[in-house]
Structures are given as structure tokens and as C-alpha cells.
Short mmCIF file of C-alpha atoms in Angstrom, two decimals:
data_model
loop_
_atom_site.label_atom_id
_atom_site.label_comp_id
_atom_site.label_asym_id
_atom_site.label_seq_id
_atom_site.Cartn_x
_atom_site.Cartn_y
_atom_site.Cartn_z
CA MET A 296 0.23 0.04 -0.03
CA SER A 297 2.93 2.41 0.58
CA SER A 298 3.91 2.17 -3.03
CA PHE A 299 0.37 3.20 -3.98
CA ILE A 300 0.46 5.96 -1.59
CA HIS A 301 3.74 7.21 -2.79
CA LYS A 302 2.08 7.28 -6.36
CA VAL A 303 -0.82 9.07 -5.12
CA LYS A 304 1.43 11.99 -3.69
CA SER A 305 3.40 12.09 -7.10
CA LEU A 306 -0.03 12.58 -8.79
CA ILE A 307 -1.21 15.23 -6.52
CA SER A 308 2.04 16.98 -6.77
CA GLU A 309 1.70 17.05 -10.57
CA LEU A 310 -1.93 18.16 -10.01
CA SER A 311 -1.06 20.83 -7.48
CA ALA A 312 1.47 22.57 -10.17
CA GLN A 313 -1.26 23.15 -12.44
CA ASN A 314 -2.50 27.10 -12.88
CA VAL A 315 -6.15 26.27 -12.96
CA SER A 316 -8.61 24.90 -10.47
CA ARG A 317 -7.38 21.55 -9.16
CA ILE A 318 -9.51 18.60 -8.60
CA PHE A 319 -9.02 15.19 -7.17
CA THR A 320 -11.34 12.37 -7.45
CA ILE A 321 -11.58 9.37 -4.86
CA ALA A 322 -13.74 6.68 -6.25
CA THR A 323 -14.43 2.99 -5.96
CA THR A 324 -16.02 0.17 -8.13
CA SER A 325 -17.94 -3.02 -7.30
CA LYS A 326 -15.36 -5.20 -9.28
CA GLY A 327 -13.19 -5.44 -6.24
CA GLU A 328 -9.86 -5.57 -7.99
CA GLU A 329 -6.66 -6.64 -6.17
CA GLU A 330 -4.87 -3.24 -6.12
CA PRO A 331 -6.06 0.56 -6.13
CA TYR A 332 -4.91 2.44 -8.86
CA LEU A 333 -4.72 6.17 -10.40
CA THR A 334 -7.09 8.04 -12.90
CA PRO A 335 -5.02 10.18 -15.38
CA LEU A 336 -4.39 13.83 -15.26
CA ARG A 337 -6.81 15.74 -17.22
CA VAL A 338 -6.29 19.48 -18.08
CA THR A 339 -8.94 21.95 -19.37
CA ARG A 340 -8.92 25.58 -20.05
CA ASP A 341 -10.82 25.97 -16.56
CA PHE A 342 -9.67 22.98 -14.46
CA ALA A 343 -7.19 20.12 -13.97
CA VAL A 344 -8.56 16.62 -12.63
CA ALA A 345 -7.02 13.38 -11.58
CA GLY A 346 -7.81 10.90 -8.80
CA CYS A 347 -7.65 7.59 -7.66
CA VAL A 348 -9.75 4.33 -7.54
CA ILE A 349 -9.65 2.56 -4.22
CA PHE A 350 -11.47 -0.72 -2.64
CA LYS A 351 -11.00 -0.44 0.97
CA GLN A 352 -11.01 2.23 3.38
CA GLU A 353 -7.96 1.69 5.09
CA CYS A 354 -5.79 3.86 2.84
CA LEU A 355 -8.28 6.81 2.60
CA LEU A 356 -6.87 8.68 5.65
CA ASP A 357 -3.66 8.56 4.11
CA ILE A 358 -5.05 9.91 0.74
CA ILE A 359 -6.99 12.56 2.83
CA GLU A 360 -3.77 13.71 4.44
CA LEU A 361 -1.95 14.17 1.04
CA VAL A 362 -4.79 16.03 -0.78
CA ASP A 363 -6.34 18.38 1.78
CA GLY A 364 -5.03 21.99 1.01
CA ALA A 365 -3.15 20.39 -1.72
CA VAL A 366 -6.09 20.85 -4.61
CA ASP A 367 -9.07 23.08 -4.46
CA ILE A 368 -11.64 20.50 -4.86
CA VAL A 369 -12.07 16.72 -3.84
CA LEU A 370 -15.05 14.98 -5.45
CA VAL A 371 -15.68 11.71 -3.66
CA ASP A 372 -17.92 8.71 -4.89
CA THR A 373 -21.07 8.68 -2.88
CA GLU A 374 -22.26 5.57 -4.23
CA LYS A 375 -21.93 2.62 -1.62
CA LYS A 376 -20.07 -0.13 -3.50
CA ILE A 377 -17.71 -1.48 -0.80
CA PRO A 378 -19.24 -4.33 0.96
CA LEU A 379 -19.22 -4.53 4.74
CA SER A 380 -16.18 -6.36 6.23
CA ILE A 381 -13.89 -6.37 9.17
CA ASN A 382 -10.71 -4.50 8.88
CA LYS A 383 -7.74 -7.06 9.35
CA GLN A 384 -4.91 -4.56 9.75
CA ALA A 385 -3.40 -3.54 13.06
CA LEU A 386 -5.27 -0.35 14.26
CA LEU A 387 -3.13 2.82 15.10
CA ALA A 388 -4.15 5.65 17.43
CA SER A 389 -4.87 7.67 14.26
CA ASP A 390 -7.32 5.16 12.86
CA SER A 391 -10.24 7.28 13.92
CA ILE A 392 -12.70 6.07 11.30
CA TYR A 393 -12.70 2.90 13.05
CA LEU A 394 -12.11 3.71 16.68
CA LYS A 395 -15.22 6.29 16.68
CA ARG A 396 -17.62 3.59 15.57
CA ASN A 397 -20.15 2.08 18.32
CA THR A 398 -19.22 -1.31 17.10
CA ILE A 399 -17.03 -3.84 18.86
CA GLY A 400 -14.83 -4.61 15.96
CA PRO A 401 -13.20 -2.20 13.24
CA VAL A 402 -15.89 -2.54 10.52
CA GLU A 403 -15.38 -1.36 6.95
CA THR A 404 -18.58 0.42 5.86
CA GLY A 405 -17.47 1.55 2.53
CA ASN A 406 -18.79 4.96 3.17
CA LEU A 407 -16.23 7.04 1.60
CA SER A 408 -17.99 10.24 1.35
CA LYS A 409 -19.06 10.68 5.11
CA ILE A 410 -15.39 10.14 6.11
CA CYS A 411 -14.13 12.67 3.46
CA PHE A 412 -16.63 15.26 4.61
CA GLN A 413 -15.61 14.70 8.29
CA GLN A 414 -11.94 14.65 7.60
CA ILE A 415 -11.20 17.12 4.62
CA SER A 416 -11.01 20.86 6.17
CA LYS A 417 -9.01 22.85 3.89
CA SER A 418 -10.25 21.78 0.36
CA ALA A 419 -13.91 21.99 -0.79
CA THR A 420 -15.48 18.53 -0.91
CA PHE A 421 -18.47 17.49 -3.15
CA GLU A 422 -20.01 14.18 -3.84
CA PHE A 423 -20.09 12.74 -7.30
CA LYS A 424 -21.47 9.49 -8.98
CA PRO A 425 -19.10 7.66 -11.32
CA ASN A 426 -21.41 5.04 -12.41
CA ASP A 427 -23.95 7.76 -13.65
CA LEU A 428 -21.09 9.26 -15.44
CA THR A 429 -20.27 5.93 -17.13
CA VAL A 430 -23.88 5.48 -18.23
CA ASN A 431 -23.91 9.10 -19.48
CA SER A 432 -20.77 8.46 -21.30
CA ALA A 433 -22.26 5.41 -23.06
CA TRP A 434 -25.51 7.04 -23.94
CA SER A 435 -23.76 10.19 -25.44
CA PHE A 436 -21.40 8.04 -27.62
CA LEU A 437 -24.13 5.71 -28.76
CA SER A 438 -26.40 8.67 -29.47
CA GLN A 439 -23.96 10.55 -31.58
CA ARG A 440 -22.16 7.34 -33.31
CA LEU A 441 -25.53 5.93 -34.42
CA GLY A 442 -27.16 9.21 -35.19
CA VAL A 443 -30.56 8.25 -33.89
CA LEU A 444 -31.26 5.44 -31.34
CA SER A 445 -34.97 5.06 -32.16
CA GLY A 446 -35.47 1.42 -33.65
CA LYS A 447 -31.91 0.06 -32.93
CA ARG A 448 -31.71 -3.03 -31.33
CA ILE A 449 -29.37 -2.93 -28.63
CA ALA A 450 -28.27 -6.02 -26.32
CA ILE A 451 -27.00 -5.27 -22.93
CA LEU A 452 -25.25 -8.19 -21.29
CA GLY A 453 -25.40 -7.56 -17.34
CA ALA A 454 -28.04 -5.88 -16.07
CA GLY A 455 -26.66 -4.62 -12.81
CA ASN A 456 -26.63 -0.77 -11.59
CA ILE A 457 -24.81 0.48 -14.82
CA GLY A 458 -26.61 -1.85 -17.41
CA SER A 459 -29.98 -1.02 -15.95
CA LYS A 460 -29.59 2.69 -16.17
CA LEU A 461 -28.28 2.62 -19.47
CA ALA A 462 -31.34 0.29 -20.56
CA LEU A 463 -33.82 2.85 -19.25
CA LYS A 464 -32.08 5.68 -21.02
CA LEU A 465 -31.73 3.85 -24.24
CA VAL A 466 -35.60 2.70 -24.29
CA GLU A 467 -36.70 6.19 -23.47
CA CYS A 468 -34.97 7.15 -26.72
CA GLY A 469 -37.10 4.50 -28.86
CA ALA A 470 -34.43 1.84 -28.91
CA ASP A 471 -35.34 -1.81 -28.86
CA VAL A 472 -33.41 -2.93 -25.79
CA HIS A 473 -32.69 -6.66 -24.79
CA ILE A 474 -30.99 -7.51 -21.47
CA TYR A 475 -29.43 -10.49 -20.17
CA ARG A 476 -28.39 -11.35 -16.50
CA GLN A 477 -27.54 -14.46 -14.80
CA GLN A 478 -29.73 -14.29 -11.93
CA ALA A 479 -32.66 -14.54 -14.04
CA HIS A 480 -35.52 -14.11 -11.49
CA VAL A 481 -33.49 -10.74 -10.74
CA GLY A 482 -33.40 -9.74 -14.46
CA TYR A 483 -36.96 -10.30 -14.88
CA GLN A 484 -37.81 -7.84 -11.66
CA ILE A 485 -35.41 -5.32 -13.13
CA THR A 486 -37.21 -5.44 -16.63
CA ASN A 487 -40.63 -5.24 -15.38
CA GLY A 488 -39.47 -2.06 -13.08
CA LEU A 489 -37.71 -0.29 -15.95
CA ASN A 490 -40.81 -0.97 -18.30
CA LEU A 491 -43.17 0.65 -15.48
CA ILE A 492 -40.73 3.52 -15.09
CA LYS A 493 -40.43 4.55 -18.65
CA HIS A 494 -42.81 7.08 -20.08
CA GLU A 495 -46.41 5.66 -20.65
CA ASN A 496 -46.22 7.09 -24.40
CA THR A 497 -42.83 5.23 -24.94
CA VAL A 498 -43.70 2.46 -27.47
CA SER A 499 -40.41 0.60 -27.28
CA ASN A 500 -39.83 -1.92 -24.50
CA ILE A 501 -37.00 -3.68 -22.47
CA THR A 502 -37.01 -7.51 -23.02
CA PHE A 503 -35.24 -9.69 -20.91
CA HIS A 504 -33.84 -13.14 -22.08
CA ASN A 505 -32.47 -16.14 -20.31
CA SER A 506 -30.33 -16.73 -23.06
CA LEU A 507 -27.21 -14.84 -23.69
CA LEU A 508 -27.11 -15.51 -27.51
CA SER A 509 -30.95 -14.89 -27.80
CA THR A 510 -30.38 -11.43 -26.35
CA SER A 511 -27.49 -10.45 -28.66
CA PHE A 512 -28.98 -12.06 -31.77
CA SER A 513 -29.01 -9.54 -34.59
CA ALA A 514 -28.11 -6.66 -32.52
CA ASP A 515 -27.05 -3.40 -33.89
CA VAL A 516 -25.04 -2.75 -30.60
CA VAL A 517 -23.87 -5.25 -28.06
CA VAL A 518 -22.74 -3.94 -24.73
CA GLY A 519 -20.85 -5.73 -22.07
CA CYS A 520 -21.94 -4.60 -18.46
CA THR A 521 -20.32 -7.21 -16.13
CA ASN A 522 -18.05 -6.54 -13.22
CA GLY A 523 -14.96 -7.47 -15.10
CA VAL A 524 -16.20 -10.86 -16.32
CA PRO A 525 -15.77 -11.27 -19.98
CA ILE A 526 -19.25 -11.85 -21.20
CA ILE A 527 -19.00 -10.99 -24.86
CA ASP A 528 -17.32 -14.13 -26.29
CA ASN A 529 -16.98 -15.71 -29.91
CA GLU A 530 -20.63 -16.87 -29.83
CA VAL A 531 -22.02 -13.49 -28.98
CA ILE A 532 -19.76 -11.78 -31.71
CA GLN A 533 -21.32 -14.54 -34.27
CA THR A 534 -25.03 -13.38 -33.39
CA VAL A 535 -24.89 -9.81 -34.01
CA LYS A 536 -25.25 -7.78 -37.08
CA LYS A 537 -22.66 -7.76 -39.88
CA ASN A 538 -21.97 -4.03 -39.08
CA ALA A 539 -22.63 -4.16 -35.27
CA LEU A 540 -21.17 -1.99 -32.76
CA VAL A 541 -19.32 -3.60 -29.87
CA VAL A 542 -19.10 -1.67 -26.51
CA ASP A 543 -17.17 -2.51 -23.54
CA LEU A 544 -18.65 -0.77 -20.58
CA GLY A 545 -15.99 -1.19 -18.15
CA LYS A 546 -12.92 -3.62 -18.10
CA ASN A 547 -12.46 -7.15 -19.49
CA ASN A 548 -16.07 -7.58 -20.76
CA ILE A 549 -14.81 -8.95 -24.03
CA THR A 550 -12.65 -12.25 -24.46
CA ALA A 551 -9.35 -11.78 -26.40
CA ASP A 552 -10.81 -14.45 -28.94
CA ALA A 553 -14.06 -12.23 -29.35
CA ILE A 554 -11.81 -9.18 -29.93
CA LYS A 555 -9.95 -11.03 -32.45
CA LEU A 556 -13.05 -12.17 -34.29
CA ALA A 557 -14.66 -8.94 -34.22
CA ILE A 558 -11.58 -7.37 -35.71
CA LYS A 559 -11.31 -9.73 -38.34
CA ASN A 560 -15.17 -9.03 -39.38
CA LYS A 561 -14.26 -5.29 -39.32
CA LEU A 562 -16.43 -4.54 -36.19
CA GLU A 563 -15.95 -1.46 -34.36
CA ILE A 564 -15.09 -1.96 -30.70
CA TYR A 565 -15.52 0.93 -28.25
CA ARG A 566 -14.28 0.92 -24.59
CA VAL A 567 -16.27 3.75 -22.78
CA ASP A 568 -14.25 6.90 -22.14
CA VAL A 569 -15.75 9.08 -19.22
CA THR A 570 -13.69 12.09 -19.94
CA ALA A 571 -16.59 13.97 -21.74
CA ALA A 572 -19.26 13.13 -18.91
CA LEU A 573 -16.75 13.92 -15.96
CA GLU A 574 -15.77 17.24 -17.47
CA GLY A 575 -19.40 17.87 -18.25
CA PHE A 576 -20.32 17.08 -14.59
CA ILE A 577 -17.44 19.35 -13.19
CA TYR A 578 -18.62 22.35 -15.09
CA GLU A 579 -22.28 21.42 -13.94
CA MET A 580 -21.13 21.24 -10.23
CA LEU A 581 -18.92 24.50 -10.47
CA LYS A 582 -21.75 26.19 -11.87
CA MET A 583 -24.32 25.02 -9.11
CA ARG A 584 -21.72 26.15 -6.52
CA ASP A 585 -21.67 29.58 -7.95
CA VAL A 586 -25.52 29.70 -8.22
CA LEU A 587 -25.96 28.68 -4.67
CA ASN A 588 -23.28 30.90 -3.32
CA SER A 589 -24.23 33.98 -5.09
CA SER A 590 -27.56 34.04 -7.07
CA TYR A 591 -30.01 31.48 -5.31
CA GLY A 592 -32.59 33.08 -2.98
CA LYS A 593 -34.88 35.95 -2.41
CA LYS A 594 -34.25 39.33 -1.81
CA ALA A 595 -36.72 42.23 -0.47
CA LEU A 596 -36.48 45.79 -2.20
CA SER A 597 -38.42 48.84 -1.22
CA PHE A 598 -41.01 48.16 -3.83
CA CYS A 599 -40.91 44.47 -4.47
CA ASN A 600 -39.40 41.06 -3.91
CA ILE A 601 -36.96 39.48 -6.46
CA VAL A 602 -35.91 35.63 -6.75
CA SER A 603 -33.34 34.01 -8.60
CA GLY A 604 -31.34 30.73 -8.96
CA GLY A 605 -34.51 28.56 -9.04
CA TYR A 606 -35.99 29.83 -5.91
CA LEU A 607 -39.63 29.58 -5.69
CA GLY A 608 -41.18 33.03 -5.75
CA GLU A 609 -44.51 33.99 -4.29
CA ASP A 610 -47.05 35.51 -6.28
CA GLY A 611 -45.98 39.05 -7.28
CA ASP A 612 -42.13 38.37 -6.99
CA VAL A 613 -39.86 39.28 -9.78
CA ILE A 614 -37.68 36.50 -11.43
CA VAL A 615 -34.33 37.82 -12.22
CA ASP A 616 -30.95 36.42 -13.22
CA ASP A 617 -29.19 37.34 -10.25
CA ILE A 618 -30.56 38.90 -6.95
CA SER A 619 -27.06 40.27 -6.14
CA LYS A 620 -26.72 42.26 -9.34
CA PRO A 621 -29.72 41.56 -11.62
CA SER A 622 -29.42 42.15 -15.12
CA VAL A 623 -32.01 40.19 -16.78
CA ILE A 624 -35.63 40.26 -15.82
CA TYR A 625 -37.46 37.04 -16.67
CA GLY A 626 -40.92 37.74 -15.45
CA VAL A 627 -43.37 37.94 -12.64
CA ALA A 628 -43.94 34.68 -10.54
CA ASN A 629 -47.41 33.42 -10.27
CA GLY A 630 -46.88 31.75 -6.84
CA ALA A 631 -46.97 28.01 -8.36
CA GLY A 632 -43.63 27.71 -9.78
CA SER A 633 -44.32 29.47 -13.23
CA ILE A 634 -44.43 32.81 -14.72
CA LYS A 635 -47.42 35.04 -15.13
CA LYS A 636 -48.51 35.51 -18.90
CA SER A 637 -50.21 38.69 -18.45
CA LEU A 638 -49.21 41.36 -15.86
CA SER A 639 -51.45 44.02 -14.29
CA SER A 640 -50.86 47.59 -14.48
CA ALA A 641 -49.21 47.76 -11.13
CA GLU A 642 -47.07 44.85 -11.91
CA ASN A 643 -45.87 46.46 -15.22
CA GLU A 644 -44.86 49.63 -13.15
CA ILE A 645 -42.90 47.36 -10.67
CA ILE A 646 -41.21 46.07 -13.74
CA ALA A 647 -40.29 49.57 -15.14
CA LYS A 648 -39.15 50.87 -11.91
CA LEU A 649 -36.80 47.71 -11.29
CA LYS A 650 -35.37 48.38 -14.73
CA LYS A 651 -34.68 51.89 -14.17
CA GLU A 652 -33.44 51.79 -10.58
CA VAL A 653 -31.91 48.42 -9.94
CA CYS A 654 -31.14 46.28 -12.85
CA LEU A 655 -27.99 46.57 -15.01
CA CYS A 656 -30.13 46.28 -18.16
#
């Protein structure tokens, strides 16, 4: 573990040297790999981001000690993917994450976000959901690569958290989605649930199959969504369409022989890249922070109230872009979450006065 911590230290040093907002991510996966690993440094015009993926809490305090104050923002995985277990390492006095618990033994709860929020004091800490970023990345790629999703037959092999979320997004776009899961009884329940959740006017459905090959048969796209188990093999490749797209939604979802067969038949293989989704999420997170810190809320003026940032206005409140320095007037709230379509003479006078005396219009 000391070797990994040394690598984390080097990565943080490289990240902290960047002249933009510096962001470090701490994530985990349900694959339960042997060793933790680093995620690459990505530098944009506005921020630089790098991070690590860990599978036990035992090294978390060491990472926090290195990262707190060395970066501007820490993004921590809020999804609970580490199973409960007993920590087998010798406890030190500094192991507060174990000693403060009310259990007899040192229990690994897998709650990374809670520990980070408790322990990090110098850097800003925010939660993020890597699984959702993976789903969004896959959906965005398929949408743009295929041009239109409606009518495409898409096979998802592995209907867990990620596969199920992707299935819902795809069927909502009109795709003909077929899913497979080894635990058939669970797969049927997931399928029924997703078909109930999708919009009632969505004609397309999600179909569950007991057979792997019937799932992938004649598919335009076959997606491997297992926890590192190679599920797309030679037989699966033989069942898809001649111009099918093969997607690895993670790691090691395709056997080596299947890759060779796909390449031999000139099939395109895509290994999902989360760069676009991660960067998009960071911009969203930074914008939401700015909204909550500066423009969200309600402000009383001498002649009216103004609201902005999504704050629900009461009947007659004026909706603006920023209550601290309004420059755009969107309208007058009707008190029910919408904008009035017609204004009274008194409300028009308020708008005129607001433009003249307050707004930077």
C-alpha cells in the first residue's frame, strides 16, 4: 500500500502545479480488484482533474492527508459499492474512522463520502456518482455515433446498476433494448420495473432473455456490462449484425478471442471513455456552487421582492437572473412555480421601476 500512496503523492504534486482549479477524485468500483489505481491527469482551460480508485477504506486517511489543502476541490464517490467487512490490519491511534464507531470490531462500511466530509477541512468537498458518469458517457457516444437511437436493437449483457440505468435511457429514446443477467429472477424484476418507469407513451420496451445468444441475436449494438467478467465471447460476436458496434462498458467484458473475431470481421469496438461526462459534470458542479453562493435566493427591495437561481417566488415576486446584481428580468412569479402570462398595470410599473433603479439592463 505504501507504494500506491507514493504514487498518489506524485500525482497530487503534478496536479497541484497546474494553474487552474485543481480537482482530485476518490472513487471505488464494485469489481473488487486486487490493487487500487490512479486515474489520469486531465487538463482543461478551466480546471485540472486527476484521482484514484480504491477498494478499501484503510488507505483513505493517508490519501486525505495528502490531498487536503493541496487541491481546490475533492470529489468523492457517494455510491456505496464497498461491501461490509472487518478490517484485518493492526489499528493505530490515528485510525479514527474505526475507533469512533460503536461496533466492537473495526468495520469497513465503504462510506467514503462520510469520512471525506468529516476529515477534509482545507479543500472543498463534493459528492459525485461515477456509475452515472459511465452511463451518460455510453449513452452520449451511442447517440452521436449511431445518429439516431430509435429503432436500433441494443443488447445489454449484464443488467446490474450501470446496465439497468443505460437500458432505461436507451428505451426512452425509442431503442429496442434486450438485456441479459445470470440471475434470471432478478433480471425479470429489473425489466418489469424499468418498463413501468419509462414514460407511458414510449412504445419501445425492454425485453429480458434467459439466453445470452438470444439477447445478442441480430443486435445493432452489443454492450458488455459485467463486473470485469468477459461476457462477450466468440459466440456472441457471431450472433450480432455484420455492421454491429461492440461496446465494453468497463474492463474485461470481451474475451481476447472475441476481440480478434470482431476485428477480423471489421466490427468497431468501443471502450467507454468517461472524459466528456466527467468534464461536463465538473462544469455543472462548479456552476451549481456559483448559483448557490451568489444568485440563489430571495431579496426584498423597497417596492418588490426579487428571486433567482430557481428559488420559488411567491405571487408577485419578480424573477431575475441574479438577486445580488440583476441584469435580466425573466418575469413575475405566479406563486405556483411558473411565470405570469399577463401582468397587471401595477406589476408593469414595478418592472419598469426595477429596470430603471436596480437592474443593470
